[in-house]
Tab-separated table of C-alpha atoms and ligand atoms in Angstrom:
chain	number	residue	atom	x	y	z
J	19	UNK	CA	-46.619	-42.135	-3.579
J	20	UNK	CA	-46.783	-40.375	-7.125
J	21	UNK	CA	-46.436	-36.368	-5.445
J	22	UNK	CA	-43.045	-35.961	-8.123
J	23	UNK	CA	-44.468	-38.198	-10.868
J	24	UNK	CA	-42.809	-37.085	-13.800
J	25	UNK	CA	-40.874	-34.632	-12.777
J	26	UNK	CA	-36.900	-34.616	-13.435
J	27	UNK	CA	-34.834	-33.548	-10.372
J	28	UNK	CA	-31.120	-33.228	-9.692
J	29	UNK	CA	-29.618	-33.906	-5.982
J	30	UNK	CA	-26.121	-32.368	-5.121
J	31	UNK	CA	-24.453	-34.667	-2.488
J	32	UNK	CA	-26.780	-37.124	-3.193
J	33	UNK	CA	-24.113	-39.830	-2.239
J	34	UNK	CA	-24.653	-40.379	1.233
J	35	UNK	CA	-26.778	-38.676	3.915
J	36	UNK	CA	-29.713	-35.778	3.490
J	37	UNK	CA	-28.289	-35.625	-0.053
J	38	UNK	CA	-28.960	-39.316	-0.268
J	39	UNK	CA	-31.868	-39.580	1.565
J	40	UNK	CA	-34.166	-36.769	-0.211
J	41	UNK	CA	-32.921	-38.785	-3.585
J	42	UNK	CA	-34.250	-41.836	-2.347
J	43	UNK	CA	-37.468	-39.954	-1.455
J	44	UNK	CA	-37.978	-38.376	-4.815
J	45	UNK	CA	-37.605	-41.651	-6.251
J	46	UNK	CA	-40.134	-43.314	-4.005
J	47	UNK	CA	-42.520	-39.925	-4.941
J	48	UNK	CA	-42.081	-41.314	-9.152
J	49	UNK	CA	-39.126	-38.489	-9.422
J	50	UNK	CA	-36.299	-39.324	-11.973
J	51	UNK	CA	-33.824	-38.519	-9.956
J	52	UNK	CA	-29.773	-37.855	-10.834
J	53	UNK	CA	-27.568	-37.852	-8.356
J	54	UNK	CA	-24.772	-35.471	-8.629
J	55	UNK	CA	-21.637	-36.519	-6.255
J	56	UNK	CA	-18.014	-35.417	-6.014
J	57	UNK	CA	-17.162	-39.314	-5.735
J	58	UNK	CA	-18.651	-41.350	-9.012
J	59	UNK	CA	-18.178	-44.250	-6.928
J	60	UNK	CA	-20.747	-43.595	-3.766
J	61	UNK	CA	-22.888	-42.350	-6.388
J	62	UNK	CA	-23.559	-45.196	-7.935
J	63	UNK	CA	-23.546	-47.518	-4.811
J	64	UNK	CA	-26.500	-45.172	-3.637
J	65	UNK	CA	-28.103	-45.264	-7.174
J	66	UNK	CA	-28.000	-49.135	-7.371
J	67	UNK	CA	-29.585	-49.581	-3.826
J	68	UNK	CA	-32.193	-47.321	-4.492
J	69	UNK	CA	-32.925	-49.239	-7.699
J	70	UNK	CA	-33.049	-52.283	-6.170
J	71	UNK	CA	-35.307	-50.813	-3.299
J	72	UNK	CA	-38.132	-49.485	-5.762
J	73	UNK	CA	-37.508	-51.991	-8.515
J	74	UNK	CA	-36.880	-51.350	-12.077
J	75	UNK	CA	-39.195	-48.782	-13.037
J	76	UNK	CA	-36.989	-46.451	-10.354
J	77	UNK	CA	-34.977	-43.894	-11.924
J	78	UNK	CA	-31.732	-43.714	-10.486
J	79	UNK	CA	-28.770	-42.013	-12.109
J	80	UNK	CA	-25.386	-41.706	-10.761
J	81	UNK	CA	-23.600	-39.018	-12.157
J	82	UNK	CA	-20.117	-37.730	-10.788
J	83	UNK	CA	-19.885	-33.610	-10.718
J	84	UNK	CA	-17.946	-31.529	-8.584
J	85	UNK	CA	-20.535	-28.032	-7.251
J	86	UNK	CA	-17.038	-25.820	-7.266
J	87	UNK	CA	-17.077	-26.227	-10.866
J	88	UNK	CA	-19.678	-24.181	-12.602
J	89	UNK	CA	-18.777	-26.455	-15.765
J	90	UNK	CA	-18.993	-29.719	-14.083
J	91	UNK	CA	-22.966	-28.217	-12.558
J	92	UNK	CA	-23.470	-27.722	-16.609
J	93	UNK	CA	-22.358	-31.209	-17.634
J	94	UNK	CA	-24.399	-32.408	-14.846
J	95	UNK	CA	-27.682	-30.600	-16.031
J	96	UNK	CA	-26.920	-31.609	-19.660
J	97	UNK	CA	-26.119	-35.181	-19.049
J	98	UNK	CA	-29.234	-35.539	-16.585
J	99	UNK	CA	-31.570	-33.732	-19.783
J	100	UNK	CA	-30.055	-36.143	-22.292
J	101	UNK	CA	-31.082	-39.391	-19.933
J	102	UNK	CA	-34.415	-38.227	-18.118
J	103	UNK	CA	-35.206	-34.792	-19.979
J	104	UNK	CA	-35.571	-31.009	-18.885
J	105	UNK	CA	-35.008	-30.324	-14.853
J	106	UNK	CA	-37.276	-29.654	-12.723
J	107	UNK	CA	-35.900	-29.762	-9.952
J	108	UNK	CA	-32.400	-28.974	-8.352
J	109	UNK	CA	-31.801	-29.510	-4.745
J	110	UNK	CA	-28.524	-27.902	-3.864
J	111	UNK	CA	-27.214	-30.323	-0.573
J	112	UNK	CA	-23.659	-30.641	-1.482
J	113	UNK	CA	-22.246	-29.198	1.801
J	114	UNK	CA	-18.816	-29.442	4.612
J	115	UNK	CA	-18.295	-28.380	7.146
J	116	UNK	CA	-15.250	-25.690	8.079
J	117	UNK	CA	-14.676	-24.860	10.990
J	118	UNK	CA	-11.723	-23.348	12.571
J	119	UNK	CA	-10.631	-20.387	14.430
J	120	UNK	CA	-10.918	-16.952	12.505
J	121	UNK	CA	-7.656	-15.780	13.167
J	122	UNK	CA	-5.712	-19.030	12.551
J	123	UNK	CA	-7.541	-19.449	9.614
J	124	UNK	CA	-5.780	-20.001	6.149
J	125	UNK	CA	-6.794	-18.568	2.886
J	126	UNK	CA	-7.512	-22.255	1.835
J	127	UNK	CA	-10.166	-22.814	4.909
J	128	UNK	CA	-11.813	-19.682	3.703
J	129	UNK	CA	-11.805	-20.831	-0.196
J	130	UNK	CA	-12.719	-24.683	0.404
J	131	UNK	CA	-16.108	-23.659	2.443
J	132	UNK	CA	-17.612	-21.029	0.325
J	133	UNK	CA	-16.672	-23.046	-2.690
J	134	UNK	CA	-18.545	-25.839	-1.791
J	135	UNK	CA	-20.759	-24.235	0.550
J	136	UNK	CA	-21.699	-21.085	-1.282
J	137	UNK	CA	-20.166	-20.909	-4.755
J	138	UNK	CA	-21.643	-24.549	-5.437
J	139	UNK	CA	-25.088	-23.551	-4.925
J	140	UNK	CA	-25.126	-20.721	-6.970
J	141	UNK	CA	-23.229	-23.209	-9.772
J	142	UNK	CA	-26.279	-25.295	-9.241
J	143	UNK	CA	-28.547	-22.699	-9.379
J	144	UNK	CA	-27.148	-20.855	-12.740
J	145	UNK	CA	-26.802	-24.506	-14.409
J	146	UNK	CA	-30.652	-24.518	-14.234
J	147	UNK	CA	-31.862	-21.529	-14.520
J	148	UNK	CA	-31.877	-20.577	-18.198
J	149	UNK	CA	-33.730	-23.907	-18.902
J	150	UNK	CA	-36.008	-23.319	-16.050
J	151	UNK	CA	-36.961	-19.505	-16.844
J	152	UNK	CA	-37.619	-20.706	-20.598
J	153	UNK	CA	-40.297	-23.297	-19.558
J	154	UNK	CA	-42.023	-21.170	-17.148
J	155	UNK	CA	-41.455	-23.631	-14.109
J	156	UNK	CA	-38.939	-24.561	-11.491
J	157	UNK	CA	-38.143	-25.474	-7.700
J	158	UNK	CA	-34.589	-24.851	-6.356
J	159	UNK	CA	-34.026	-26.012	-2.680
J	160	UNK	CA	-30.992	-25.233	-0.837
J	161	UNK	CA	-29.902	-27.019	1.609
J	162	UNK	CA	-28.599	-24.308	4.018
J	163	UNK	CA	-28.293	-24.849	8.188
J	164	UNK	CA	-30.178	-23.115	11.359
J	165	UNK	CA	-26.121	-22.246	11.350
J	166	UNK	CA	-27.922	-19.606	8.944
J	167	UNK	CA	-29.375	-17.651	11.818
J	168	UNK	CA	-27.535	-18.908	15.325
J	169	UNK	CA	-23.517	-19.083	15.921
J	170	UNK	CA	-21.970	-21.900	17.587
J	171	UNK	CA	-18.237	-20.372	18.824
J	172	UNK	CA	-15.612	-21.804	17.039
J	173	UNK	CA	-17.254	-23.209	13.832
J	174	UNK	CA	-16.042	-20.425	11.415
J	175	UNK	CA	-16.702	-19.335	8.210
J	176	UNK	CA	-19.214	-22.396	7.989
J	177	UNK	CA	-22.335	-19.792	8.885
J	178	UNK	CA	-20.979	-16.815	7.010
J	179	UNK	CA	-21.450	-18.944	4.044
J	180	UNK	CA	-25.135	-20.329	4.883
J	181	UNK	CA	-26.222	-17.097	5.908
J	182	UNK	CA	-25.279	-16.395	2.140
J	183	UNK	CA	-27.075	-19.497	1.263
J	184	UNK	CA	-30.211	-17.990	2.359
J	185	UNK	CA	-29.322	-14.616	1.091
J	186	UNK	CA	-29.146	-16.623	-2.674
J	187	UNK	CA	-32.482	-17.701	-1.587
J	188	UNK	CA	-34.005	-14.523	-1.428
J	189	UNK	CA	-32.042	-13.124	-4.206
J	190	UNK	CA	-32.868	-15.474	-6.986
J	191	UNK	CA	-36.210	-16.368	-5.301
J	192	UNK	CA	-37.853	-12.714	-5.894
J	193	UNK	CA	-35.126	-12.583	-8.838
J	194	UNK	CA	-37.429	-15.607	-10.813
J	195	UNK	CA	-40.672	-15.585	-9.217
J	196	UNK	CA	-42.481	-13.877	-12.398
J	197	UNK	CA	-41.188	-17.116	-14.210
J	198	UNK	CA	-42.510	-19.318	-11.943
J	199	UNK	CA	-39.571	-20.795	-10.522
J	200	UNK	CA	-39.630	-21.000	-6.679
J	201	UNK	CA	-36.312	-20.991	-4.965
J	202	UNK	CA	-36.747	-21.983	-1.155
J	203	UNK	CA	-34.187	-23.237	1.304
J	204	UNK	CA	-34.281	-25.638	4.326
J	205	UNK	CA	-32.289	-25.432	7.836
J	206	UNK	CA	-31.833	-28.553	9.407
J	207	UNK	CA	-30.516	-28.745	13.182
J	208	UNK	CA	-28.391	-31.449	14.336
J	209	UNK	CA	-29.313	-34.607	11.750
J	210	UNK	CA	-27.530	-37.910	11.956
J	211	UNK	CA	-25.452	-38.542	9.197
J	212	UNK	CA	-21.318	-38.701	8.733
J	213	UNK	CA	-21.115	-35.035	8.974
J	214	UNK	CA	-22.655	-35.004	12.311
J	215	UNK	CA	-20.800	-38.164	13.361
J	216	UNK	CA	-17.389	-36.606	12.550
J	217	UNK	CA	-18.047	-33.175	14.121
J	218	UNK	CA	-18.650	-35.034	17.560
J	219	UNK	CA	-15.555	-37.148	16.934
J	220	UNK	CA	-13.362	-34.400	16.664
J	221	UNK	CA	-14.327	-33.538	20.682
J	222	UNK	CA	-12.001	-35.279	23.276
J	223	UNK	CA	-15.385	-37.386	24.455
J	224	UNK	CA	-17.411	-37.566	21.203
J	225	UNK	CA	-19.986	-39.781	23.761
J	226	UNK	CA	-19.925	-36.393	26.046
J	227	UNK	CA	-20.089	-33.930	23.004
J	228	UNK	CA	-23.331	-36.161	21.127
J	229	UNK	CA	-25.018	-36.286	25.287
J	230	UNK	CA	-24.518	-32.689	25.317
J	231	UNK	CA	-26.356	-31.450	21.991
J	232	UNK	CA	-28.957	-34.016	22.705
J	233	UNK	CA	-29.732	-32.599	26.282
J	234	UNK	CA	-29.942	-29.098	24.280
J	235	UNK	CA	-32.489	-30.451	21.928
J	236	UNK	CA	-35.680	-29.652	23.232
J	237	UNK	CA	-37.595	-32.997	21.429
J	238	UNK	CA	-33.733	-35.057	23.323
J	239	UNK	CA	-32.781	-36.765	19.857
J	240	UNK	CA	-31.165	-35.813	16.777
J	241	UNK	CA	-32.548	-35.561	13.071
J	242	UNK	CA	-32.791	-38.215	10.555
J	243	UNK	CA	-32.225	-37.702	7.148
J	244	UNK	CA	-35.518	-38.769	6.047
J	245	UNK	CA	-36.996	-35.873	7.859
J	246	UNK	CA	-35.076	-33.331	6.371
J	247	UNK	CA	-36.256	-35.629	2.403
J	248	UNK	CA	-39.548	-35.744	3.572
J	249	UNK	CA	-39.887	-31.611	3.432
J	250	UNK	CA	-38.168	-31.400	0.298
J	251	UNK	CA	-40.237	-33.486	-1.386
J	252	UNK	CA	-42.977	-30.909	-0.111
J	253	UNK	CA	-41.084	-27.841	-1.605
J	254	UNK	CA	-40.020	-29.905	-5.114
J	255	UNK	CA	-44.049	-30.627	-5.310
J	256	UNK	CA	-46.605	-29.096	-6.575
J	257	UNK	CA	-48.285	-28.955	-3.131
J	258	UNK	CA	-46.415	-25.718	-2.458
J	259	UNK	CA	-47.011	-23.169	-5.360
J	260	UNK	CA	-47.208	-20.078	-3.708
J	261	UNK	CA	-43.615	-20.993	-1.374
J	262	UNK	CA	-41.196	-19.178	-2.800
J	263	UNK	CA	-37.577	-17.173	-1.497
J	264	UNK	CA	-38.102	-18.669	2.302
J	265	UNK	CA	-37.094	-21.264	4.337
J	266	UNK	CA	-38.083	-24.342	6.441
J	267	UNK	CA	-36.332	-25.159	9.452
J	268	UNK	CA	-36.079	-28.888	10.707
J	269	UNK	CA	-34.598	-29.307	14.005
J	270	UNK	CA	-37.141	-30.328	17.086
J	271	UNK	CA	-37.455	-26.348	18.078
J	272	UNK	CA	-33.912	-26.266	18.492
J	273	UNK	CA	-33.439	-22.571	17.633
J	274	UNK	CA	-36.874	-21.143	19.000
J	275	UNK	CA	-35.008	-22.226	22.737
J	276	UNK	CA	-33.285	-19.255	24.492
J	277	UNK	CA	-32.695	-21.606	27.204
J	278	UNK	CA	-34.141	-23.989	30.073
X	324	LIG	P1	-22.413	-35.593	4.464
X	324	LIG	O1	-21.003	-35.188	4.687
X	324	LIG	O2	-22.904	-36.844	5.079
X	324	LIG	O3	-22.719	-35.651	2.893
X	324	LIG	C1	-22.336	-34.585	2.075
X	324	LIG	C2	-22.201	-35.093	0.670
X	324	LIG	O4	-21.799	-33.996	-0.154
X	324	LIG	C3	-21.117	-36.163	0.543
X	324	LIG	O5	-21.621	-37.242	-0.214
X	324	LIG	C4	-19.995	-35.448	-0.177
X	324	LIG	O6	-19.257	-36.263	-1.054
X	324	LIG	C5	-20.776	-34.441	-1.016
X	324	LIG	N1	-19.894	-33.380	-1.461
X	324	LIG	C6	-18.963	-32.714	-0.749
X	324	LIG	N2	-18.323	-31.836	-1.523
X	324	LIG	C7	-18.866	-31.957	-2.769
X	324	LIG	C8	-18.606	-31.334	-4.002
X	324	LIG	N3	-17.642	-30.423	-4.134
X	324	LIG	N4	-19.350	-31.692	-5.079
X	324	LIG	C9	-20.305	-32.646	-4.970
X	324	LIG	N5	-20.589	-33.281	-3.825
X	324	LIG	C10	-19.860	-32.944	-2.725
X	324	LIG	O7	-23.289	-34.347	4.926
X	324	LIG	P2	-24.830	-34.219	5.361
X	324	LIG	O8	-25.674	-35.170	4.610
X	324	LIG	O9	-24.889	-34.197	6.824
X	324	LIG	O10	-25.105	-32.710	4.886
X	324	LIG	C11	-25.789	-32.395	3.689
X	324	LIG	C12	-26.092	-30.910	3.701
X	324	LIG	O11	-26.858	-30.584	4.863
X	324	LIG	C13	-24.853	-30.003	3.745
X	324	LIG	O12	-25.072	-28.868	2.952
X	324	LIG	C14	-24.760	-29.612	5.214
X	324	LIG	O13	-24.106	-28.392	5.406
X	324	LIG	C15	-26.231	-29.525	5.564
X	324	LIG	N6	-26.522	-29.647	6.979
X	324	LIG	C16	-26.298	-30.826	7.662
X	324	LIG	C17	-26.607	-30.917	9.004
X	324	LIG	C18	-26.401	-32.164	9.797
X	324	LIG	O14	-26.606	-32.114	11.022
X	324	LIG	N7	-26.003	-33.279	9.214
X	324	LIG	C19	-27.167	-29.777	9.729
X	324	LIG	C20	-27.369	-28.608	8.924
X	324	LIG	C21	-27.056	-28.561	7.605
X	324	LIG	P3	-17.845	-36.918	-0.651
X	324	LIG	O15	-18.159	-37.906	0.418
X	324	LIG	O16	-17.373	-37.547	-1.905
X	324	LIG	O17	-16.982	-35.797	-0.182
């Protein structure tokens, strides 16, 4: 359980769900882990329990830090440097979900997805890099969606901005591969967390809508966060040197089925 021993890693989202999840993973894998979360409070609840989980010598810290604000991603990287040292690793989860219908869309719907969903990566990503380029070594994962290749009708922009989660992939992937910092992203299908939970909610018969996407799932069940931690613990290690500007998706075969 040492495959992150002694490496320093920042988790966006890290409050709850995947975000929590791959920080509790990281930890278990001797990662010092910060976790980065719009609410200070959740961030620290989820810091404390994974402290008590792996016991003292578990490096836990709860830092609040908003991904829309490039200078909050800095504060974020400086604070985590000044407690555990240089970075690592950055996982970019922070993520919501937006979807309405394109035409009846506001301005603000448009604004509030890609700034969390696309701008706060790339805040992530450019509070890192310098200090990653410098030292010659790096892993970025981005926690992007298979919403980055299919289209469910009516859950606009949400995709448009994980396509561009991939595309930032790519970019900064080929962009810093010379410098030996790997950028990589991950598409998880359908994973139980609140997100999920809420999206099925929103459906006259959430029981119906939850039957429905598991009778579409070719494995019949949903994700669990810890499957989605367990691969980013892969692509933070160094057990995957040569990955670099691709992506991983997690979610039972889900998007290889045309249909049965
Ligand atoms: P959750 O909603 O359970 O958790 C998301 C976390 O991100 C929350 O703790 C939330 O904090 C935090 N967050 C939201 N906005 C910001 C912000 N501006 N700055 C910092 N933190 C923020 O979502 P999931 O765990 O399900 O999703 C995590 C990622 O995985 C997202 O990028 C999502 O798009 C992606 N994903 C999830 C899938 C799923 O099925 N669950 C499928 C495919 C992709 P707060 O509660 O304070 O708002």
């Amino acid at each position: 359980m040492n495959r992150l021993a002694g490496k320093v890693a920042i988790v966006t989202g890290a409050g709850r769900g995947i975000g929590a999840a791959i920080a509790r993973a990281f930890v278990a894998e001797g990662a010092a882990v910060a976790l980065a979360e719009l609410d200070g409070e959740t961030a620290r609840t989820t810091a404390r329990e994974i402290a008590q989980q792996y016991g003292d010598a578990a490096k836990a810290l709860a830092l609040q830090a908003d991904v829309t604000q490039s200078a909050s991603m800095h504060a974020a990287v400086k604070e985590t440097e000044r407690v555990f040292g240089p970075v690592d690793v950055l996982v970019n989860n922070a993520g919501i979900n937006v979807f309405v219908d394109p035409l009846t869309m506001t301005d603000d719907d448009w604004r509030r997805c890609f700034a969390v969903d696309l701008d706060g990566v790339w805040n992530g990503c450019r509070a890192v890099l310098p200090g990653m380029v410098a030292r010659g070594a790096g892993s970025i994962v981005n926690i992007a969606s298979t919403h980055a290749f299919q289209i469910i009708p009516g859950c606009f922009p949400y995709p448009v901005a994980k396509h561009g989660v991939i595309g930032l992939t790519r970019a900064l992937g080929v962009e810093y591969a010379a410098k030996n910092v790997r950028v990589n992203a991950i598409a998880p299908g359908y994973i139980e967390t609140q997100l999920t939970r809420e999206w099925w909610d929103a459906y006259p018969d959430p029981q119906a809508a939850r039957a429905h996407t598991l009778a579409l799932s070719p494995m019949k069940r949903i994700g669990r966060p810890e499957e989605v931690a367990m691969t980013a613990v892969f692509l933070a290690s160094d057990e995957a040197p040569f990955i670099n500007a691709s992506c991983i998706t997690i979610d039972g075969g889900r998007t290889a089925l045309y249909h049965d």
